[in-house]
């Protein structure tokens, strides 16, 4: 029997997916813009969270169940997802930034009076700050991932240490904005609502240019 002289890869969309070039390491950085009066501050500036590391995502799902005792023992007849909370934890080594410190403690900084004008104070509330956020996963080569979330609840969770350096630890919870539609100037989503944001797939060489376009698209003068 003679086998056909054809390559089975002609049936495979991505036969090179296991190639060395597809295996990358990714850096992580994050930018946030605090909301004002419960809404995106489109005229505001984004704050860099500095030297970020340790990105760890998680899902917390809760279900509702309908149970009935039809045949002598109680059984679950229907189970549905009731809610899902998506969070990610990370830390930053930029603990001296006067923009990051208020986010960690949960309150805006106040400037001192008279002779103490160089001094600032933040109340240690532990409260979360609601922001829109840009998260960049930049690879050493290949395709980067850039997420835009219209609403993230950002809360400082504690201080840590990394290689002898102090760190601020944060938890970010992704929240839905039901009427959010991503800017068509970036990728045309045909008017589709994207309440929890989008993740853009961007070639490494295009990341800086795309970030400019992204920040410009979600900012007004």
PDB file of C-alpha atoms in Angstrom:
ATOM      1  CA  UNK A   1       0.000   0.000   0.000  1.00  0.00           C
ATOM      2  CA  UNK A   2       1.364   3.391  -0.969  1.00  0.00           C
ATOM      3  CA  UNK A   3       0.484   6.276   1.298  1.00  0.00           C
ATOM      4  CA  UNK A   4      -0.490   9.537  -0.376  1.00  0.00           C
ATOM      5  CA  UNK A   5       2.391  11.995  -0.616  1.00  0.00           C
ATOM      6  CA  UNK A   6       0.516  14.757   1.168  1.00  0.00           C
ATOM      7  CA  UNK A   7       1.260  16.685   4.321  1.00  0.00           C
ATOM      8  CA  UNK A   8      -1.441  16.395   6.978  1.00  0.00           C
ATOM      9  CA  UNK A   9      -0.525  19.941   8.075  1.00  0.00           C
ATOM     10  CA  UNK A  10      -2.531  21.248   5.143  1.00  0.00           C
ATOM     11  CA  UNK A  11      -5.565  20.512   7.327  1.00  0.00           C
ATOM     12  CA  UNK A  12      -4.140  22.359  10.356  1.00  0.00           C
ATOM     13  CA  UNK A  13      -4.601  26.107  10.689  1.00  0.00           C
ATOM     14  CA  UNK A  14      -1.552  26.709  12.912  1.00  0.00           C
ATOM     15  CA  UNK A  15       0.992  23.907  12.452  1.00  0.00           C
ATOM     16  CA  UNK A  16       3.803  26.143  13.778  1.00  0.00           C
ATOM     17  CA  UNK A  17       2.151  26.826  17.145  1.00  0.00           C
ATOM     18  CA  UNK A  18       4.703  24.672  18.979  1.00  0.00           C
ATOM     19  CA  UNK A  19       7.702  26.326  17.336  1.00  0.00           C
ATOM     20  CA  UNK A  20      10.305  27.995  19.526  1.00  0.00           C
ATOM     21  CA  UNK A  21       9.225  31.422  18.287  1.00  0.00           C
ATOM     22  CA  UNK A  22       5.757  30.910  19.823  1.00  0.00           C
ATOM     23  CA  UNK A  23       7.087  30.304  23.336  1.00  0.00           C
ATOM     24  CA  UNK A  24       7.711  33.621  25.072  1.00  0.00           C
ATOM     25  CA  UNK A  25       8.081  35.312  28.417  1.00  0.00           C
ATOM     26  CA  UNK A  26       5.901  38.325  29.101  1.00  0.00           C
ATOM     27  CA  UNK A  27       6.505  41.427  31.138  1.00  0.00           C
ATOM     28  CA  UNK A  28       3.593  42.981  33.026  1.00  0.00           C
ATOM     29  CA  UNK A  29       2.798  46.638  33.522  1.00  0.00           C
ATOM     30  CA  UNK A  30      -0.335  48.537  34.402  1.00  0.00           C
ATOM     31  CA  UNK A  31      -1.814  52.018  34.058  1.00  0.00           C
ATOM     32  CA  UNK A  32      -4.922  53.286  35.876  1.00  0.00           C
ATOM     33  CA  UNK A  33      -7.122  56.386  35.779  1.00  0.00           C
ATOM     34  CA  UNK A  34      -9.349  56.917  38.834  1.00  0.00           C
ATOM     35  CA  UNK A  35     -13.036  57.495  38.128  1.00  0.00           C
ATOM     36  CA  UNK A  36     -14.674  60.773  39.103  1.00  0.00           C
ATOM     37  CA  UNK A  37     -18.238  60.782  40.494  1.00  0.00           C
ATOM     38  CA  UNK A  38     -18.632  57.151  39.519  1.00  0.00           C
ATOM     39  CA  UNK A  39     -17.704  57.583  35.863  1.00  0.00           C
ATOM     40  CA  UNK A  40     -14.635  57.362  33.646  1.00  0.00           C
ATOM     41  CA  UNK A  41     -12.643  60.590  33.808  1.00  0.00           C
ATOM     42  CA  UNK A  42     -12.044  60.823  30.070  1.00  0.00           C
ATOM     43  CA  UNK A  43     -10.117  64.092  30.461  1.00  0.00           C
ATOM     44  CA  UNK A  44      -7.799  62.666  33.123  1.00  0.00           C
ATOM     45  CA  UNK A  45      -4.322  61.196  32.868  1.00  0.00           C
ATOM     46  CA  UNK A  46      -3.378  57.576  33.407  1.00  0.00           C
ATOM     47  CA  UNK A  47      -1.012  56.733  36.258  1.00  0.00           C
ATOM     48  CA  UNK A  48       1.723  54.155  35.796  1.00  0.00           C
ATOM     49  CA  UNK A  49       1.893  51.686  38.677  1.00  0.00           C
ATOM     50  CA  UNK A  50       5.624  51.482  38.160  1.00  0.00           C
ATOM     51  CA  UNK A  51       7.746  48.359  38.599  1.00  0.00           C
ATOM     52  CA  UNK A  52       4.956  45.777  38.676  1.00  0.00           C
ATOM     53  CA  UNK A  53       5.439  42.021  39.086  1.00  0.00           C
ATOM     54  CA  UNK A  54       3.682  38.878  40.251  1.00  0.00           C
ATOM     55  CA  UNK A  55       0.514  38.945  38.141  1.00  0.00           C
ATOM     56  CA  UNK A  56      -1.830  36.223  39.451  1.00  0.00           C
ATOM     57  CA  UNK A  57      -5.384  35.999  38.056  1.00  0.00           C
ATOM     58  CA  UNK A  58      -8.267  34.099  39.677  1.00  0.00           C
ATOM     59  CA  UNK A  59     -11.976  33.427  39.191  1.00  0.00           C
ATOM     60  CA  UNK A  60     -14.465  33.206  42.051  1.00  0.00           C
ATOM     61  CA  UNK A  61     -17.685  31.590  40.838  1.00  0.00           C
ATOM     62  CA  UNK A  62     -20.910  31.047  42.776  1.00  0.00           C
ATOM     63  CA  UNK A  63     -23.811  28.885  41.622  1.00  0.00           C
ATOM     64  CA  UNK A  64     -27.489  28.625  42.417  1.00  0.00           C
ATOM     65  CA  UNK A  65     -29.137  25.220  42.562  1.00  0.00           C
ATOM     66  CA  UNK A  66     -32.702  23.967  42.440  1.00  0.00           C
ATOM     67  CA  UNK A  67     -33.121  20.864  44.564  1.00  0.00           C
ATOM     68  CA  UNK A  68     -36.145  18.654  45.077  1.00  0.00           C
ATOM     69  CA  UNK A  69     -36.964  15.428  46.874  1.00  0.00           C
ATOM     70  CA  UNK A  70     -38.739  13.582  44.060  1.00  0.00           C
ATOM     71  CA  UNK A  71     -37.578  10.017  44.526  1.00  0.00           C
ATOM     72  CA  UNK A  72     -36.889   9.615  48.234  1.00  0.00           C
ATOM     73  CA  UNK A  73     -33.615  11.513  48.285  1.00  0.00           C
ATOM     74  CA  UNK A  74     -32.944  15.162  47.556  1.00  0.00           C
ATOM     75  CA  UNK A  75     -31.377  15.763  44.170  1.00  0.00           C
ATOM     76  CA  UNK A  76     -30.024  18.791  42.349  1.00  0.00           C
ATOM     77  CA  UNK A  77     -32.223  19.222  39.288  1.00  0.00           C
ATOM     78  CA  UNK A  78     -30.728  22.422  37.929  1.00  0.00           C
ATOM     79  CA  UNK A  79     -27.488  24.302  38.531  1.00  0.00           C
ATOM     80  CA  UNK A  80     -26.685  27.715  37.095  1.00  0.00           C
ATOM     81  CA  UNK A  81     -23.827  30.150  37.374  1.00  0.00           C
ATOM     82  CA  UNK A  82     -25.072  32.984  39.589  1.00  0.00           C
ATOM     83  CA  UNK A  83     -22.036  35.246  39.541  1.00  0.00           C
ATOM     84  CA  UNK A  84     -18.389  35.315  38.596  1.00  0.00           C
ATOM     85  CA  UNK A  85     -15.777  37.630  40.026  1.00  0.00           C
ATOM     86  CA  UNK A  86     -12.520  37.983  38.127  1.00  0.00           C
ATOM     87  CA  UNK A  87      -9.584  39.367  40.055  1.00  0.00           C
ATOM     88  CA  UNK A  88      -5.856  39.590  39.700  1.00  0.00           C
ATOM     89  CA  UNK A  89      -3.203  40.237  42.299  1.00  0.00           C
ATOM     90  CA  UNK A  90       0.170  41.854  41.724  1.00  0.00           C
ATOM     91  CA  UNK A  91       2.738  43.995  43.476  1.00  0.00           C
ATOM     92  CA  UNK A  92       4.865  47.016  42.672  1.00  0.00           C
ATOM     93  CA  UNK A  93       8.296  47.967  43.879  1.00  0.00           C
ATOM     94  CA  UNK A  94       7.590  51.663  43.252  1.00  0.00           C
ATOM     95  CA  UNK A  95       6.648  52.419  46.844  1.00  0.00           C
ATOM     96  CA  UNK A  96       7.955  56.007  46.897  1.00  0.00           C
ATOM     97  CA  UNK A  97       5.717  57.295  44.088  1.00  0.00           C
ATOM     98  CA  UNK A  98       3.417  60.079  45.315  1.00  0.00           C
ATOM     99  CA  UNK A  99       0.812  58.873  42.801  1.00  0.00           C
ATOM    100  CA  UNK A 100       0.910  55.210  43.852  1.00  0.00           C
ATOM    101  CA  UNK A 101       0.923  55.725  47.648  1.00  0.00           C
ATOM    102  CA  UNK A 102      -2.649  57.182  47.727  1.00  0.00           C
ATOM    103  CA  UNK A 103      -3.923  54.236  45.656  1.00  0.00           C
ATOM    104  CA  UNK A 104      -2.361  51.828  48.147  1.00  0.00           C
ATOM    105  CA  UNK A 105      -3.880  53.490  51.234  1.00  0.00           C
ATOM    106  CA  UNK A 106      -7.222  54.188  49.571  1.00  0.00           C
ATOM    107  CA  UNK A 107      -7.532  57.965  49.795  1.00  0.00           C
ATOM    108  CA  UNK A 108      -6.422  61.059  47.903  1.00  0.00           C
ATOM    109  CA  UNK A 109      -3.387  62.906  49.192  1.00  0.00           C
ATOM    110  CA  UNK A 110      -3.850  66.234  51.014  1.00  0.00           C
ATOM    111  CA  UNK A 111      -1.168  68.915  50.961  1.00  0.00           C
ATOM    112  CA  UNK A 112       0.083  70.392  54.218  1.00  0.00           C
ATOM    113  CA  UNK A 113      -0.579  73.988  55.214  1.00  0.00           C
ATOM    114  CA  UNK A 114       1.767  76.980  55.621  1.00  0.00           C
ATOM    115  CA  UNK A 115       5.267  75.859  56.632  1.00  0.00           C
ATOM    116  CA  UNK A 116       4.303  72.211  55.979  1.00  0.00           C
ATOM    117  CA  UNK A 117       3.356  72.752  52.333  1.00  0.00           C
ATOM    118  CA  UNK A 118       5.923  70.154  51.241  1.00  0.00           C
ATOM    119  CA  UNK A 119       4.208  67.513  53.377  1.00  0.00           C
ATOM    120  CA  UNK A 120       1.302  65.380  52.188  1.00  0.00           C
ATOM    121  CA  UNK A 121      -1.023  63.086  54.117  1.00  0.00           C
ATOM    122  CA  UNK A 122      -3.243  60.158  53.135  1.00  0.00           C
ATOM    123  CA  UNK A 123      -5.904  58.552  55.314  1.00  0.00           C
ATOM    124  CA  UNK A 124      -5.355  54.826  55.763  1.00  0.00           C
ATOM    125  CA  UNK A 125      -8.885  53.800  54.757  1.00  0.00           C
ATOM    126  CA  UNK A 126      -8.128  50.507  53.031  1.00  0.00           C
ATOM    127  CA  UNK A 127     -10.843  51.427  50.528  1.00  0.00           C
ATOM    128  CA  UNK A 128     -10.744  50.471  46.874  1.00  0.00           C
ATOM    129  CA  UNK A 129     -10.316  53.002  44.081  1.00  0.00           C
ATOM    130  CA  UNK A 130     -12.442  52.488  40.980  1.00  0.00           C
ATOM    131  CA  UNK A 131     -10.469  53.138  37.794  1.00  0.00           C
ATOM    132  CA  UNK A 132     -10.327  52.322  34.159  1.00  0.00           C
ATOM    133  CA  UNK A 133      -7.138  50.433  33.459  1.00  0.00           C
ATOM    134  CA  UNK A 134      -4.703  49.420  30.749  1.00  0.00           C
ATOM    135  CA  UNK A 135      -2.737  46.225  31.388  1.00  0.00           C
ATOM    136  CA  UNK A 136       0.190  45.349  29.128  1.00  0.00           C
ATOM    137  CA  UNK A 137       1.694  41.884  28.775  1.00  0.00           C
ATOM    138  CA  UNK A 138       4.710  42.492  26.575  1.00  0.00           C
ATOM    139  CA  UNK A 139       6.619  39.460  25.265  1.00  0.00           C
ATOM    140  CA  UNK A 140      10.296  39.110  24.468  1.00  0.00           C
ATOM    141  CA  UNK A 141       9.115  38.438  20.897  1.00  0.00           C
ATOM    142  CA  UNK A 142       5.913  37.683  19.025  1.00  0.00           C
ATOM    143  CA  UNK A 143       2.460  38.871  20.059  1.00  0.00           C
ATOM    144  CA  UNK A 144       1.707  41.069  23.041  1.00  0.00           C
ATOM    145  CA  UNK A 145      -1.577  41.272  24.936  1.00  0.00           C
ATOM    146  CA  UNK A 146      -2.979  44.672  25.905  1.00  0.00           C
ATOM    147  CA  UNK A 147      -6.163  44.761  27.978  1.00  0.00           C
ATOM    148  CA  UNK A 148      -8.427  47.766  28.464  1.00  0.00           C
ATOM    149  CA  UNK A 149     -10.873  47.467  31.358  1.00  0.00           C
ATOM    150  CA  UNK A 150     -13.457  50.272  31.669  1.00  0.00           C
ATOM    151  CA  UNK A 151     -13.852  49.566  35.387  1.00  0.00           C
ATOM    152  CA  UNK A 152     -11.432  47.983  37.849  1.00  0.00           C
ATOM    153  CA  UNK A 153     -11.686  48.130  41.629  1.00  0.00           C
ATOM    154  CA  UNK A 154      -8.112  48.543  42.879  1.00  0.00           C
ATOM    155  CA  UNK A 155      -7.248  47.978  46.541  1.00  0.00           C
ATOM    156  CA  UNK A 156      -3.978  47.833  48.446  1.00  0.00           C
ATOM    157  CA  UNK A 157      -3.834  44.568  50.402  1.00  0.00           C
ATOM    158  CA  UNK A 158      -0.540  44.783  52.275  1.00  0.00           C
ATOM    159  CA  UNK A 159       3.172  45.366  52.149  1.00  0.00           C
ATOM    160  CA  UNK A 160       5.634  42.742  51.064  1.00  0.00           C
ATOM    161  CA  UNK A 161       9.245  42.252  50.140  1.00  0.00           C
ATOM    162  CA  UNK A 162      10.971  41.209  46.941  1.00  0.00           C
ATOM    163  CA  UNK A 163      14.704  40.527  47.024  1.00  0.00           C
ATOM    164  CA  UNK A 164      15.079  42.825  50.018  1.00  0.00           C
ATOM    165  CA  UNK A 165      13.014  45.658  48.524  1.00  0.00           C
ATOM    166  CA  UNK A 166       9.687  46.862  49.955  1.00  0.00           C
ATOM    167  CA  UNK A 167       6.606  46.248  47.794  1.00  0.00           C
ATOM    168  CA  UNK A 168       2.980  47.337  47.762  1.00  0.00           C
ATOM    169  CA  UNK A 169       0.566  44.456  47.100  1.00  0.00           C
ATOM    170  CA  UNK A 170      -2.667  45.130  45.206  1.00  0.00           C
ATOM    171  CA  UNK A 171      -5.831  43.281  44.295  1.00  0.00           C
ATOM    172  CA  UNK A 172      -7.748  44.362  41.183  1.00  0.00           C
ATOM    173  CA  UNK A 173     -11.332  43.256  40.547  1.00  0.00           C
ATOM    174  CA  UNK A 174     -12.710  43.573  37.013  1.00  0.00           C
ATOM    175  CA  UNK A 175     -16.188  45.125  36.992  1.00  0.00           C
ATOM    176  CA  UNK A 176     -18.762  45.263  34.214  1.00  0.00           C
ATOM    177  CA  UNK A 177     -19.855  48.521  32.590  1.00  0.00           C
ATOM    178  CA  UNK A 178     -22.931  47.294  30.785  1.00  0.00           C
ATOM    179  CA  UNK A 179     -23.099  49.977  28.070  1.00  0.00           C
ATOM    180  CA  UNK A 180     -19.387  50.093  27.260  1.00  0.00           C
ATOM    181  CA  UNK A 181     -18.452  49.736  23.591  1.00  0.00           C
ATOM    182  CA  UNK A 182     -14.772  49.653  22.696  1.00  0.00           C
ATOM    183  CA  UNK A 183     -13.546  52.447  20.357  1.00  0.00           C
ATOM    184  CA  UNK A 184     -14.071  51.517  16.697  1.00  0.00           C
ATOM    185  CA  UNK A 185     -10.895  53.397  15.784  1.00  0.00           C
ATOM    186  CA  UNK A 186      -8.871  50.578  17.357  1.00  0.00           C
ATOM    187  CA  UNK A 187     -10.788  47.460  16.279  1.00  0.00           C
ATOM    188  CA  UNK A 188     -14.255  47.645  14.742  1.00  0.00           C
ATOM    189  CA  UNK A 189     -16.464  45.545  17.025  1.00  0.00           C
ATOM    190  CA  UNK A 190     -19.584  46.238  14.937  1.00  0.00           C
ATOM    191  CA  UNK A 191     -21.196  48.076  17.843  1.00  0.00           C
ATOM    192  CA  UNK A 192     -20.939  45.057  20.126  1.00  0.00           C
ATOM    193  CA  UNK A 193     -21.009  45.945  23.797  1.00  0.00           C
ATOM    194  CA  UNK A 194     -17.946  44.769  25.702  1.00  0.00           C
ATOM    195  CA  UNK A 195     -18.868  45.422  29.358  1.00  0.00           C
ATOM    196  CA  UNK A 196     -15.727  43.885  30.882  1.00  0.00           C
ATOM    197  CA  UNK A 197     -13.350  45.331  28.334  1.00  0.00           C
ATOM    198  CA  UNK A 198     -11.201  43.855  25.589  1.00  0.00           C
ATOM    199  CA  UNK A 199      -7.824  42.216  25.200  1.00  0.00           C
ATOM    200  CA  UNK A 200      -6.008  43.367  22.075  1.00  0.00           C
ATOM    201  CA  UNK A 201      -3.481  41.095  20.344  1.00  0.00           C
ATOM    202  CA  UNK A 202      -0.631  43.327  19.235  1.00  0.00           C
ATOM    203  CA  UNK A 203       2.681  42.433  17.532  1.00  0.00           C
ATOM    204  CA  UNK A 204       5.598  43.436  19.746  1.00  0.00           C
ATOM    205  CA  UNK A 205       6.882  45.937  17.195  1.00  0.00           C
ATOM    206  CA  UNK A 206       3.489  47.705  17.240  1.00  0.00           C
ATOM    207  CA  UNK A 207       2.983  47.930  21.014  1.00  0.00           C
ATOM    208  CA  UNK A 208       4.228  51.501  21.555  1.00  0.00           C
ATOM    209  CA  UNK A 209       2.244  52.840  18.612  1.00  0.00           C
ATOM    210  CA  UNK A 210      -0.884  50.978  19.640  1.00  0.00           C
ATOM    211  CA  UNK A 211      -0.621  52.216  23.239  1.00  0.00           C
ATOM    212  CA  UNK A 212      -0.560  55.781  21.908  1.00  0.00           C
ATOM    213  CA  UNK A 213      -3.688  55.087  19.849  1.00  0.00           C
ATOM    214  CA  UNK A 214      -5.398  53.378  22.792  1.00  0.00           C
ATOM    215  CA  UNK A 215      -4.715  56.159  25.296  1.00  0.00           C
ATOM    216  CA  UNK A 216      -5.767  58.732  22.679  1.00  0.00           C
ATOM    217  CA  UNK A 217      -8.996  56.867  21.885  1.00  0.00           C
ATOM    218  CA  UNK A 218     -10.161  56.750  25.524  1.00  0.00           C
ATOM    219  CA  UNK A 219      -9.121  60.340  26.340  1.00  0.00           C
ATOM    220  CA  UNK A 220     -10.809  63.619  25.436  1.00  0.00           C
ATOM    221  CA  UNK A 221      -9.260  67.101  25.573  1.00  0.00           C
TER     222      UNK A 221
END
